[in-house]
Structures are given as structure tokens and as C-alpha cells.
Amino acid sequence: MKKAVTQAVIDWEAAMAAASGAARWAEEAGIRVNVAVVDAGGNLAAFVRMPGAFLHSIDIAIDKAYTAAGFGLPTSAWTEALATHSGAVREGIPLRPRMVCFGGGLPLRHEGQVIGGIGVSGGSEHEDETCARAGLHAVDLEI
């Protein structure tokens, strides 16, 4: 008997709406950011680059979304999460390629299941995370 595994992922319309919602909040706040939305597999689904946003923030935004989707944890939660582990884990995890352990990345959930992640880079950690939350609210998704 064959068994199927079903995994929900964010679709392109929701990904674009989330990225636009985050960028819209940034524009109203007077900051310039890059916004990335990835699907549950960490693949880029939508991207918005605001004119004037830092060039290096492109990859940081993508990696924040990737980290949030991959672990189902906001990137800002890593400091606290790592505090309970050994020194080797605390030092090693942040050195992993594409791993981001500071604010601005949020998992995207639908009915409790991770369907993607959103990452914002270009402002302060707080501003980036607030932009990401605005993206989530634009498509009515959970963290």
C-alpha cells in the first residue's frame, strides 16, 4: 500500500502579498529594506528590494527567511534557544552557512504547519522583525 506525504507550502500570490506588506510598512516607517519569502523547503518564492536598501541585506533577508522556515522559529529567538545548550552548540550553530541568529526572520504557519518563512533586512533588528510581522498580517498567517 502506497502512502503519500502532503506538505503545504505558501503559494506565489500569498508570498508576493507578504513581501509587499512588509515593504509597505517599511516605506511608511521611512526605512529601506530587502524582503524575502521562502516556501517550506527554503526556496525563494518572492523578493522585494526597495531602492536604497543595503546591497548586503539581499542575502541576509533571504537567509533570515531560510532559517525561520527551516527551524520554524523566529530568528530573534535563537539567543534564548541557544542558551540552554552546550558551548559547542552555542558556538557551532551560528557558524552554519545561511544560519541567522538575530531578528528579522519569521516562520509562516497555516493551521499550525510551517509553510515558509519571511526575512527582512535593512533596518534595525526590531524594525526588520516589525516589517516581517506586517508581511505576515498582510496574508493573515501565524508565526
Coordinates of N, CA and C in Angstrom, one line a residue:
M1 N 0.9 -1.2 0.0 CA 0.0 0.0 0.0 C 0.9 1.2 0.0
K2 N 0.7 2.1 -0.9 CA 1.4 3.4 -1.0 C 0.9 4.4 -0.1
K3 N 1.8 5.1 0.5 CA 1.4 6.2 1.4 C 1.9 7.5 0.8
A4 N 1.1 8.6 0.9 CA 1.5 9.9 0.4 C 1.8 10.8 1.6
V5 N 2.8 11.7 1.4 CA 3.1 12.7 2.3 C 2.7 14.0 1.7
T6 N 1.9 14.7 2.4 CA 1.5 16.0 1.9 C 2.1 17.1 2.8
Q7 N 2.7 18.1 2.1 CA 3.3 19.3 2.8 C 2.7 20.5 2.1
A8 N 2.1 21.4 2.9 CA 1.6 22.6 2.4 C 2.7 23.6 2.3
V9 N 2.7 24.4 1.3 CA 3.7 25.5 1.1 C 2.9 26.8 0.7
I10 N 3.6 27.9 0.9 CA 3.0 29.2 0.6 C 2.9 29.3 -0.9
D11 N 1.8 29.8 -1.5 CA 1.8 29.9 -2.9 C 2.3 31.3 -3.3
W12 N 2.5 31.5 -4.6 CA 3.2 32.7 -5.1 C 2.4 34.0 -4.8
E13 N 1.0 33.9 -4.8 CA 0.2 35.1 -4.6 C 0.4 35.5 -3.1
A14 N 0.3 34.6 -2.2 CA 0.5 34.9 -0.8 C 1.9 35.4 -0.5
A15 N 2.9 34.7 -1.1 CA 4.3 35.1 -1.0 C 4.5 36.6 -1.4
M16 N 3.9 37.0 -2.5 CA 4.1 38.3 -3.0 C 3.3 39.3 -2.1
A17 N 2.2 38.9 -1.6 CA 1.4 39.8 -0.7 C 2.1 40.0 0.6
A18 N 2.8 39.0 1.1 CA 3.5 39.1 2.3 C 4.7 40.0 2.1
A19 N 5.5 39.8 1.0 CA 6.6 40.7 0.7 C 6.2 42.1 0.6
S20 N 5.1 42.3 -0.2 CA 4.6 43.7 -0.4 C 4.1 44.3 0.9
G21 N 3.5 43.6 1.8 CA 3.0 44.1 3.1 C 4.2 44.5 4.0
A22 N 5.3 43.8 3.9 CA 6.4 44.1 4.7 C 7.1 45.4 4.2
A23 N 7.2 45.5 2.8 CA 7.8 46.6 2.2 C 7.0 47.9 2.4
R24 N 5.7 47.7 2.4 CA 4.7 48.8 2.6 C 4.9 49.4 4.0
W25 N 5.1 48.5 5.0 CA 5.3 49.0 6.4 C 6.6 49.8 6.4
A26 N 7.7 49.2 5.8 CA 9.0 49.8 5.8 C 8.9 51.2 5.2
E27 N 8.2 51.3 4.1 CA 8.1 52.6 3.4 C 7.4 53.7 4.3
E28 N 6.4 53.2 5.0 CA 5.7 54.1 5.9 C 6.6 54.5 7.1
A29 N 7.5 53.6 7.5 CA 8.4 53.9 8.6 C 9.6 54.7 8.1
G30 N 9.8 54.9 6.8 CA 10.9 55.6 6.3 C 12.2 54.8 6.3
I31 N 12.1 53.5 6.2 CA 13.4 52.7 6.1 C 13.3 52.0 4.7
R32 N 14.5 51.6 4.3 CA 14.7 50.8 3.1 C 15.2 49.4 3.4
V33 N 14.4 48.4 2.9 CA 14.7 47.1 3.3 C 14.7 46.2 2.0
N34 N 15.2 45.0 2.2 CA 15.0 43.9 1.3 C 14.1 42.9 2.0
V35 N 13.2 42.3 1.3 CA 12.2 41.3 1.9 C 12.3 40.0 1.0
A36 N 12.4 38.9 1.7 CA 12.4 37.6 1.0 C 11.4 36.7 1.7
V37 N 10.7 36.0 0.9 CA 9.7 35.0 1.3 C 10.2 33.7 0.7
V38 N 10.3 32.6 1.5 CA 10.7 31.3 1.0 C 9.5 30.3 1.3
D39 N 9.5 29.2 0.5 CA 8.5 28.2 0.8 C 9.0 27.3 1.9
A40 N 8.3 26.2 2.2 CA 8.6 25.3 3.3 C 10.0 24.6 3.1
G41 N 10.4 24.5 1.8 CA 11.7 23.9 1.5 C 12.8 24.9 1.5
G42 N 12.6 26.1 1.8 CA 13.6 27.2 1.8 C 13.9 27.8 0.5
N43 N 13.0 27.5 -0.5 CA 13.2 28.0 -1.9 C 12.6 29.4 -2.0
L44 N 13.3 30.3 -2.6 CA 12.8 31.7 -2.7 C 11.5 31.7 -3.5
A45 N 10.4 32.3 -2.9 CA 9.1 32.4 -3.5 C 8.8 33.8 -3.9
A46 N 9.3 34.8 -3.2 CA 9.1 36.2 -3.6 C 10.2 37.0 -3.0
F47 N 10.5 38.2 -3.7 CA 11.5 39.0 -3.2 C 11.2 40.5 -3.6
V48 N 11.4 41.4 -2.6 CA 11.2 42.8 -2.9 C 12.5 43.5 -2.5
R49 N 13.1 44.3 -3.4 CA 14.2 45.2 -3.0 C 13.8 46.6 -3.1
M50 N 13.8 47.3 -2.0 CA 13.4 48.7 -2.0 C 14.7 49.5 -2.5
P51 N 14.5 50.5 -3.4 CA 15.6 51.4 -3.8 C 16.3 52.0 -2.5
G52 N 17.6 51.9 -2.5 CA 18.3 52.4 -1.3 C 18.6 51.4 -0.2
A53 N 18.0 50.2 -0.3 CA 18.3 49.2 0.7 C 19.8 48.8 0.5
F54 N 20.4 48.4 1.6 CA 21.8 47.9 1.6 C 21.9 46.7 0.7
L55 N 23.0 46.7 -0.1 CA 23.2 45.6 -1.0 C 23.4 44.3 -0.3
H56 N 24.2 44.2 0.8 CA 24.4 43.0 1.5 C 23.2 42.5 2.2
S57 N 22.2 43.3 2.4 CA 20.9 42.9 3.0 C 20.1 42.0 2.1
I58 N 20.4 41.9 0.8 CA 19.7 41.0 0.0 C 19.9 39.6 0.5
D59 N 21.1 39.1 0.6 CA 21.4 37.8 1.1 C 21.0 37.6 2.5
I60 N 21.1 38.6 3.3 CA 20.7 38.5 4.7 C 19.2 38.2 4.9
A61 N 18.4 39.0 4.1 CA 17.0 38.8 4.1 C 16.6 37.3 3.7
I62 N 17.2 36.9 2.6 CA 17.0 35.5 2.1 C 17.3 34.5 3.2
D63 N 18.5 34.7 3.8 CA 19.0 33.7 4.8 C 18.1 33.8 6.1
K64 N 17.6 34.9 6.4 CA 16.7 35.0 7.6 C 15.4 34.2 7.3
A65 N 14.9 34.4 6.1 CA 13.6 33.6 5.7 C 13.9 32.1 5.7
Y66 N 15.1 31.7 5.2 CA 15.5 30.3 5.1 C 15.7 29.7 6.5
T67 N 16.3 30.4 7.4 CA 16.5 30.0 8.8 C 15.1 29.8 9.5
A68 N 14.3 30.8 9.4 CA 13.0 30.8 10.0 C 12.1 29.6 9.5
A69 N 12.1 29.4 8.2 CA 11.4 28.3 7.6 C 12.0 26.9 8.0
G70 N 13.3 26.8 8.0 CA 14.0 25.6 8.3 C 13.8 25.1 9.7
F71 N 13.7 26.0 10.7 CA 13.6 25.6 12.1 C 12.2 25.9 12.7
G72 N 11.4 26.7 11.9 CA 10.1 27.0 12.5 C 10.1 27.9 13.7
L73 N 11.2 28.7 13.7 CA 11.5 29.6 14.9 C 11.9 31.0 14.4
P74 N 11.4 32.0 15.0 CA 11.8 33.4 14.7 C 13.3 33.5 14.9
T75 N 14.0 34.2 14.0 CA 15.5 34.3 14.1 C 15.8 35.0 15.4
S76 N 15.0 35.9 15.9 CA 15.3 36.6 17.1 C 15.3 35.7 18.3
A77 N 14.7 34.5 18.2 CA 14.6 33.6 19.4 C 15.9 32.7 19.6
W78 N 16.8 32.8 18.7 CA 18.0 32.0 18.8 C 18.9 32.2 20.0
T79 N 19.0 33.5 20.4 CA 19.9 33.8 21.5 C 19.4 33.0 22.8
E80 N 18.1 33.1 23.0 CA 17.5 32.4 24.1 C 17.5 30.8 23.9
A81 N 17.2 30.4 22.7 CA 17.2 29.0 22.4 C 18.6 28.3 22.6
L82 N 19.6 29.0 22.2 CA 21.0 28.5 22.3 C 21.5 28.5 23.7
A83 N 21.0 29.4 24.6 CA 21.4 29.5 26.0 C 21.3 28.2 26.8
T84 N 20.4 27.3 26.3 CA 20.2 26.1 27.1 C 21.1 24.9 26.6
H85 N 21.9 25.2 25.6 CA 22.7 24.1 25.0 C 24.2 24.3 25.4
S86 N 25.0 23.3 25.1 CA 26.4 23.3 25.4 C 27.1 24.4 24.7
G87 N 28.3 24.7 25.1 CA 29.1 25.7 24.4 C 29.4 25.4 23.0
A88 N 29.6 24.1 22.7 CA 29.9 23.7 21.3 C 28.7 24.0 20.4
V89 N 27.5 23.7 20.9 CA 26.3 24.1 20.1 C 26.1 25.6 20.0
R90 N 26.3 26.3 21.1 CA 26.1 27.8 21.1 C 27.1 28.4 20.1
E91 N 28.3 27.8 20.0 CA 29.3 28.4 19.1 C 29.2 27.9 17.7
G92 N 28.7 26.6 17.5 CA 28.7 26.0 16.2 C 27.5 26.3 15.4
I93 N 26.3 26.4 16.0 CA 25.1 26.7 15.2 C 25.2 28.0 14.4
P94 N 25.6 29.1 15.1 CA 25.7 30.3 14.3 C 26.7 30.3 13.2
L95 N 27.6 29.4 13.1 CA 28.6 29.3 12.1 C 28.1 28.6 10.9
R96 N 27.0 27.9 11.0 CA 26.4 27.2 9.8 C 26.1 28.1 8.7
P97 N 26.4 27.7 7.5 CA 26.0 28.5 6.3 C 24.5 28.8 6.3
R98 N 24.2 30.1 6.0 CA 22.9 30.6 5.8 C 22.1 30.7 7.2
M99 N 22.7 30.4 8.3 CA 22.1 30.5 9.6 C 22.1 31.9 10.1
V100 N 21.0 32.4 10.5 CA 20.9 33.8 11.0 C 20.3 33.7 12.4
C101 N 21.0 34.3 13.4 CA 20.6 34.2 14.8 C 20.3 35.6 15.4
F102 N 19.7 36.5 14.6 CA 19.3 37.8 15.0 C 18.0 38.1 14.3
G103 N 17.3 39.1 14.9 CA 15.9 39.4 14.5 C 15.7 39.8 13.0
G104 N 14.5 39.5 12.5 CA 14.1 39.9 11.2 C 13.6 38.7 10.3
G105 N 13.6 37.5 10.9 CA 13.1 36.3 10.2 C 12.0 35.7 11.0
L106 N 10.9 35.4 10.3 CA 9.7 34.7 11.0 C 9.3 33.5 10.1
P107 N 8.9 32.4 10.8 CA 8.3 31.3 10.1 C 6.9 31.7 9.7
L108 N 6.4 31.1 8.6 CA 5.0 31.4 8.2 C 4.3 30.1 8.4
R109 N 3.2 30.1 9.2 CA 2.4 28.9 9.5 C 1.0 29.1 9.1
H110 N 0.4 28.0 8.6 CA -1.0 27.9 8.3 C -1.5 26.6 9.0
E111 N -2.5 26.8 9.8 CA -3.1 25.7 10.6 C -2.1 24.9 11.3
G112 N -1.1 25.7 11.9 CA -0.1 25.1 12.7 C 1.1 24.5 12.0
Q113 N 1.1 24.4 10.7 CA 2.1 23.8 9.9 C 3.0 24.9 9.2
V114 N 4.3 24.8 9.3 CA 5.2 25.7 8.7 C 5.1 25.6 7.1
I115 N 4.7 26.7 6.5 CA 4.6 26.7 5.0 C 5.6 27.6 4.4
G116 N 6.5 28.2 5.2 CA 7.5 29.1 4.6 C 8.1 30.0 5.7
G117 N 8.8 31.0 5.2 CA 9.4 31.9 6.1 C 9.5 33.3 5.4
I118 N 9.6 34.3 6.2 CA 9.8 35.7 5.7 C 11.0 36.3 6.4
G119 N 11.9 36.9 5.6 CA 13.0 37.6 6.2 C 13.1 39.0 5.7
V120 N 13.5 39.9 6.6 CA 13.6 41.3 6.2 C 15.0 41.8 6.7
S121 N 15.7 42.6 5.9 CA 17.0 43.1 6.3 C 17.2 44.5 5.7
G122 N 17.7 45.4 6.5 CA 18.0 46.8 6.1 C 17.8 47.8 7.2
G123 N 16.9 47.4 8.2 CA 16.7 48.3 9.3 C 17.4 47.7 10.6
S124 N 17.0 48.2 11.7 CA 17.4 47.6 13.0 C 16.8 46.2 13.1
E125 N 17.2 45.4 14.0 CA 16.6 44.1 14.2 C 15.1 44.3 14.5
H126 N 14.8 45.2 15.4 CA 13.4 45.5 15.8 C 12.6 45.9 14.5
E127 N 13.1 46.8 13.7 CA 12.4 47.3 12.5 C 12.2 46.1 11.6
D128 N 13.3 45.3 11.4 CA 13.2 44.2 10.4 C 12.1 43.2 10.9
E129 N 12.0 42.9 12.2 CA 11.0 42.0 12.6 C 9.6 42.6 12.5
T130 N 9.5 43.9 12.8 CA 8.2 44.5 12.7 C 7.7 44.5 11.2
C131 N 8.6 44.7 10.3 CA 8.3 44.6 8.9 C 7.8 43.2 8.5
A132 N 8.6 42.2 9.0 CA 8.2 40.8 8.8 C 6.8 40.5 9.3
R133 N 6.5 41.0 10.5 CA 5.2 40.8 11.1 C 4.1 41.4 10.2
A134 N 4.4 42.6 9.7 CA 3.5 43.3 8.8 C 3.2 42.4 7.6
G135 N 4.2 41.8 7.1 CA 4.1 40.8 5.9 C 3.2 39.7 6.3
L136 N 3.4 39.1 7.5 CA 2.5 38.0 8.0 C 1.1 38.5 8.1
H137 N 0.8 39.7 8.6 CA -0.5 40.2 8.8 C -1.2 40.5 7.4
A138 N -0.4 40.8 6.4 CA -0.9 41.1 5.1 C -1.6 39.9 4.5
V139 N -1.2 38.7 4.9 CA -1.8 37.4 4.4 C -2.5 36.6 5.5
D140 N -2.6 37.2 6.6 CA -3.3 36.6 7.8 C -2.7 35.2 8.1
L141 N -1.4 35.2 8.3 CA -0.7 33.9 8.7 C -0.3 34.0 10.1
E142 N 0.0 32.8 10.7 CA 0.5 32.7 12.1 C 2.1 32.7 12.0
I143 N 2.7 33.0 13.2 CA 4.1 32.8 13.3 C 4.4 31.4 13.7

